[in-house]
Amino acid sequence: MMKRVVRLISGLNRRMMKLLFALALIAYIACKYTNLDCFDIVVSPLREKIRDLEQSFSQKYPPVKFLSEKDRKRILITGGAGFVGSHLTDKLMMDGHEVTVVDNFFTGRKRNVEHWIGHENFELINHDVVEPLYIEVDQIYHLASPASPPNYMYNPIKTLKTNTIGTLNMLGLAKRVGARLLLASTSEVYGDPEVHPQNEEYWGHVNPIGPRACYDEGKRVAETMCYAYMKQEGVEVRVARIFNTFGSRMHMNDGRVVSNFILQALQGEPLTVYGTGSQTRAFQYVSDLVNGLVLLMNSNISSPVNLGNPEEHTILEFARLIKSLVGKGCIQFLSEAQDDPQRRRPDIRKARMMLGWEPVVPLEEGLNKTIQYFSRELEHQANNQYIPKPKAARMKKGRPRHN
Ligand SMILES: O=c1ccn([C@@H]2O[C@H](COP(=O)(O)OP(=O)(O)O[C@H]3OC[C@@H](O)[C@H](O)[C@H]3O)[C@@H](O)[C@H]2O)c(=O)[nH]1
């Protein structure tokens, strides 16, 4: 060993020796004057890095309430990595329940629930509800289905299978394990309504062979299945008819009016109004919906309940509002979408009376939050060199109009 060191030193030439000596001297003087231990110079940053990492691990999850074994439920959310599903996951996790998310990631995204991955109360399963699922749970929130018109029309057969076979599978599971099932139904069961505002007694006006039928009729038959399982097999069911909803984690290019208009305004593109823009919608913020879903699940109301915000606007008014909130954009009129419902507004007297629920987030407040979310998403996408484009609906034939 000694011989090797001597050979190494003698191998160095004089100039190299001088250089090494000078460096050692400089390091020694620097340490003396800064009152630092040489060891500390190297080790302190490392120590800090380790401390940061340790802290990031211990603060990894949003705060979760402690629930006793008796109160803690095992909850399955199908479509739990989607827009609404992921917000519902957050609420139920923070309330202290055990949540299993099942998603096939057709429109859901892992990013929406990644902040729970690894938590002892959370499980994420990549599974398509069209296939049976065997799992022990107390409650099932059945949300799995594409919900934006361009997405559900993209593969109508798959949309039908998800809402029919998928719902049968989940009802079968509820029956086997004695779980309660909440179906995320939709205002689209009312079709292009002749009754306004729409109450739960109204049977709807749906074109059974139109482009929207895969979703509208799929959800209608899903409701039928729920009540057949309730009557024949005694399964406890809850049915929420969800009206237009918006908020963070919406897919920027899912083609819905909120995502299209915000994206277009932020990118300085014209806001595309289909038809004259006189058709109406009423928009609820996602946190209001999630509160309504949980209240309904834990209530004793087995008949359908509308969940939506009754503040109605024409689509043209809505385009103008988003344009003014973002501070840019102009309006462009395109051909109207086929079978587009002309007036929609929920009658929420039942939810008010029986659940004590009503929306509390004002439209502008919700929109500002969503605009902020979309701006951050755009930055994120730009860093990944991907520029999302708004998706178009299936149009009626005819020339687009411009103004
Ligand atoms: O760029 C666009 C997008 C949409 N629109 C119009 O805006 C209105 C709303 O369209 P959306 O696509 O957001 O949603 P729709 O109301 O047609 O369907 C929705 O209904 C309730 C939920 O179940 C679903 O989220 C969805 O199916 C429609 O009149 C549509 O024609 C535009 O004018 N421009």
mmCIF file with all atom_site columns, C-alpha atoms and ligand atoms in Angstrom, residues 147 149 152 186-188 212 215 242 244 255-257 260-261 272-274 279 281 315 337 340 344, ligand 1:
data_model
loop_
_atom_site.group_PDB
_atom_site.id
_atom_site.type_symbol
_atom_site.label_atom_id
_atom_site.label_alt_id
_atom_site.label_comp_id
_atom_site.label_asym_id
_atom_site.label_entity_id
_atom_site.label_seq_id
_atom_site.pdbx_PDB_ins_code
_atom_site.Cartn_x
_atom_site.Cartn_y
_atom_site.Cartn_z
_atom_site.occupancy
_atom_site.B_iso_or_equiv
_atom_site.pdbx_formal_charge
_atom_site.auth_seq_id
_atom_site.auth_comp_id
_atom_site.auth_asym_id
_atom_site.auth_atom_id
_atom_site.pdbx_PDB_model_num
ATOM   1  C CA  . ALA A 1 147 ? -69.639 13.015 -20.270 1.00 0.00 ? 147 ALA A CA  1
ATOM   2  C CA  . PRO A 1 149 ? -70.766 15.441 -26.062 1.00 0.00 ? 149 PRO A CA  1
ATOM   3  C CA  . TYR A 1 152 ? -69.377 10.370 -25.743 1.00 0.00 ? 152 TYR A CA  1
ATOM   4  C CA  . THR A 1 186 ? -77.666 13.466 -16.170 1.00 0.00 ? 186 THR A CA  1
ATOM   5  C CA  . SER A 1 187 ? -79.931 16.323 -17.199 1.00 0.00 ? 187 SER A CA  1
ATOM   6  C CA  . GLU A 1 188 ? -79.591 14.812 -20.674 1.00 0.00 ? 188 GLU A CA  1
ATOM   7  C CA  . ARG A 1 212 ? -76.643 12.116 -28.471 1.00 0.00 ? 212 ARG A CA  1
ATOM   8  C CA  . TYR A 1 215 ? -75.422 8.934  -23.778 1.00 0.00 ? 215 TYR A CA  1
ATOM   9  C CA  . ILE A 1 242 ? -76.432 16.130 -12.827 1.00 0.00 ? 242 ILE A CA  1
ATOM   10 C CA  . ASN A 1 244 ? -73.900 21.252 -16.487 1.00 0.00 ? 244 ASN A CA  1
ATOM   11 C CA  . GLY A 1 255 ? -65.180 20.161 -26.237 1.00 0.00 ? 255 GLY A CA  1
ATOM   12 C CA  . ARG A 1 256 ? -67.655 21.384 -23.606 1.00 0.00 ? 256 ARG A CA  1
ATOM   13 C CA  . VAL A 1 257 ? -68.660 24.990 -23.753 1.00 0.00 ? 257 VAL A CA  1
ATOM   14 C CA  . ASN A 1 260 ? -63.804 25.622 -25.234 1.00 0.00 ? 260 ASN A CA  1
ATOM   15 C CA  . PHE A 1 261 ? -64.606 29.249 -24.369 1.00 0.00 ? 261 PHE A CA  1
ATOM   16 C CA  . THR A 1 272 ? -67.158 29.582 -31.060 1.00 0.00 ? 272 THR A CA  1
ATOM   17 C CA  . VAL A 1 273 ? -70.885 29.962 -30.384 1.00 0.00 ? 273 VAL A CA  1
ATOM   18 C CA  . TYR A 1 274 ? -72.944 27.188 -32.014 1.00 0.00 ? 274 TYR A CA  1
ATOM   19 C CA  . GLN A 1 279 ? -79.931 28.214 -26.277 1.00 0.00 ? 279 GLN A CA  1
ATOM   20 C CA  . ARG A 1 281 ? -77.753 26.384 -19.807 1.00 0.00 ? 281 ARG A CA  1
ATOM   21 C CA  . ILE A 1 315 ? -74.758 30.667 -24.433 1.00 0.00 ? 315 ILE A CA  1
ATOM   22 C CA  . ALA A 1 337 ? -74.966 21.331 -33.092 1.00 0.00 ? 337 ALA A CA  1
ATOM   23 C CA  . ASP A 1 340 ? -78.771 20.489 -29.171 1.00 0.00 ? 340 ASP A CA  1
ATOM   24 C CA  . ARG A 1 344 ? -82.109 23.767 -19.777 1.00 0.00 ? 344 ARG A CA  1
HETATM 25 O O1  . LIG B 2 .   ? -67.638 25.602 -28.353 1.00 0.00 ? 1   LIG B O1  1
HETATM 26 C C1  . LIG B 2 .   ? -68.834 25.437 -28.006 1.00 0.00 ? 1   LIG B C1  1
HETATM 27 C C2  . LIG B 2 .   ? -69.255 24.336 -27.240 1.00 0.00 ? 1   LIG B C2  1
HETATM 28 C C3  . LIG B 2 .   ? -70.598 24.231 -26.917 1.00 0.00 ? 1   LIG B C3  1
HETATM 29 N N1  . LIG B 2 .   ? -71.477 25.198 -27.270 1.00 0.00 ? 1   LIG B N1  1
HETATM 30 C C4  . LIG B 2 .   ? -72.898 25.124 -26.875 1.00 0.00 ? 1   LIG B C4  1
HETATM 31 O O2  . LIG B 2 .   ? -72.956 25.246 -25.462 1.00 0.00 ? 1   LIG B O2  1
HETATM 32 C C5  . LIG B 2 .   ? -74.010 24.476 -24.931 1.00 0.00 ? 1   LIG B C5  1
HETATM 33 C C6  . LIG B 2 .   ? -73.499 23.537 -23.862 1.00 0.00 ? 1   LIG B C6  1
HETATM 34 O O3  . LIG B 2 .   ? -72.712 22.559 -24.484 1.00 0.00 ? 1   LIG B O3  1
HETATM 35 P P1  . LIG B 2 .   ? -71.827 21.499 -23.658 1.00 0.00 ? 1   LIG B P1  1
HETATM 36 O O4  . LIG B 2 .   ? -71.135 20.682 -24.693 1.00 0.00 ? 1   LIG B O4  1
HETATM 37 O O5  . LIG B 2 .   ? -70.977 22.177 -22.679 1.00 0.00 ? 1   LIG B O5  1
HETATM 38 O O6  . LIG B 2 .   ? -72.849 20.639 -22.811 1.00 0.00 ? 1   LIG B O6  1
HETATM 39 P P2  . LIG B 2 .   ? -74.331 20.109 -23.088 1.00 0.00 ? 1   LIG B P2  1
HETATM 40 O O7  . LIG B 2 .   ? -75.231 20.923 -22.238 1.00 0.00 ? 1   LIG B O7  1
HETATM 41 O O8  . LIG B 2 .   ? -74.659 20.022 -24.531 1.00 0.00 ? 1   LIG B O8  1
HETATM 42 O O9  . LIG B 2 .   ? -74.219 18.620 -22.548 1.00 0.00 ? 1   LIG B O9  1
HETATM 43 C C7  . LIG B 2 .   ? -73.870 18.408 -21.191 1.00 0.00 ? 1   LIG B C7  1
HETATM 44 O O10 . LIG B 2 .   ? -75.041 18.209 -20.495 1.00 0.00 ? 1   LIG B O10 1
HETATM 45 C C8  . LIG B 2 .   ? -74.960 17.891 -19.125 1.00 0.00 ? 1   LIG B C8  1
HETATM 46 C C9  . LIG B 2 .   ? -73.917 16.873 -18.774 1.00 0.00 ? 1   LIG B C9  1
HETATM 47 O O11 . LIG B 2 .   ? -74.470 15.626 -18.471 1.00 0.00 ? 1   LIG B O11 1
HETATM 48 C C10 . LIG B 2 .   ? -72.792 16.714 -19.737 1.00 0.00 ? 1   LIG B C10 1
HETATM 49 O O12 . LIG B 2 .   ? -71.668 17.358 -19.221 1.00 0.00 ? 1   LIG B O12 1
HETATM 50 C C11 . LIG B 2 .   ? -72.973 17.203 -21.118 1.00 0.00 ? 1   LIG B C11 1
HETATM 51 O O13 . LIG B 2 .   ? -73.487 16.162 -21.846 1.00 0.00 ? 1   LIG B O13 1
HETATM 52 C C12 . LIG B 2 .   ? -74.657 23.776 -26.125 1.00 0.00 ? 1   LIG B C12 1
HETATM 53 O O14 . LIG B 2 .   ? -75.753 24.508 -26.554 1.00 0.00 ? 1   LIG B O14 1
HETATM 54 C C13 . LIG B 2 .   ? -73.570 23.802 -27.183 1.00 0.00 ? 1   LIG B C13 1
HETATM 55 O O15 . LIG B 2 .   ? -74.079 23.794 -28.504 1.00 0.00 ? 1   LIG B O15 1
HETATM 56 C C14 . LIG B 2 .   ? -71.062 26.294 -28.011 1.00 0.00 ? 1   LIG B C14 1
HETATM 57 O O16 . LIG B 2 .   ? -71.859 27.178 -28.369 1.00 0.00 ? 1   LIG B O16 1
HETATM 58 N N2  . LIG B 2 .   ? -69.756 26.380 -28.365 1.00 0.00 ? 1   LIG B N2  1
#
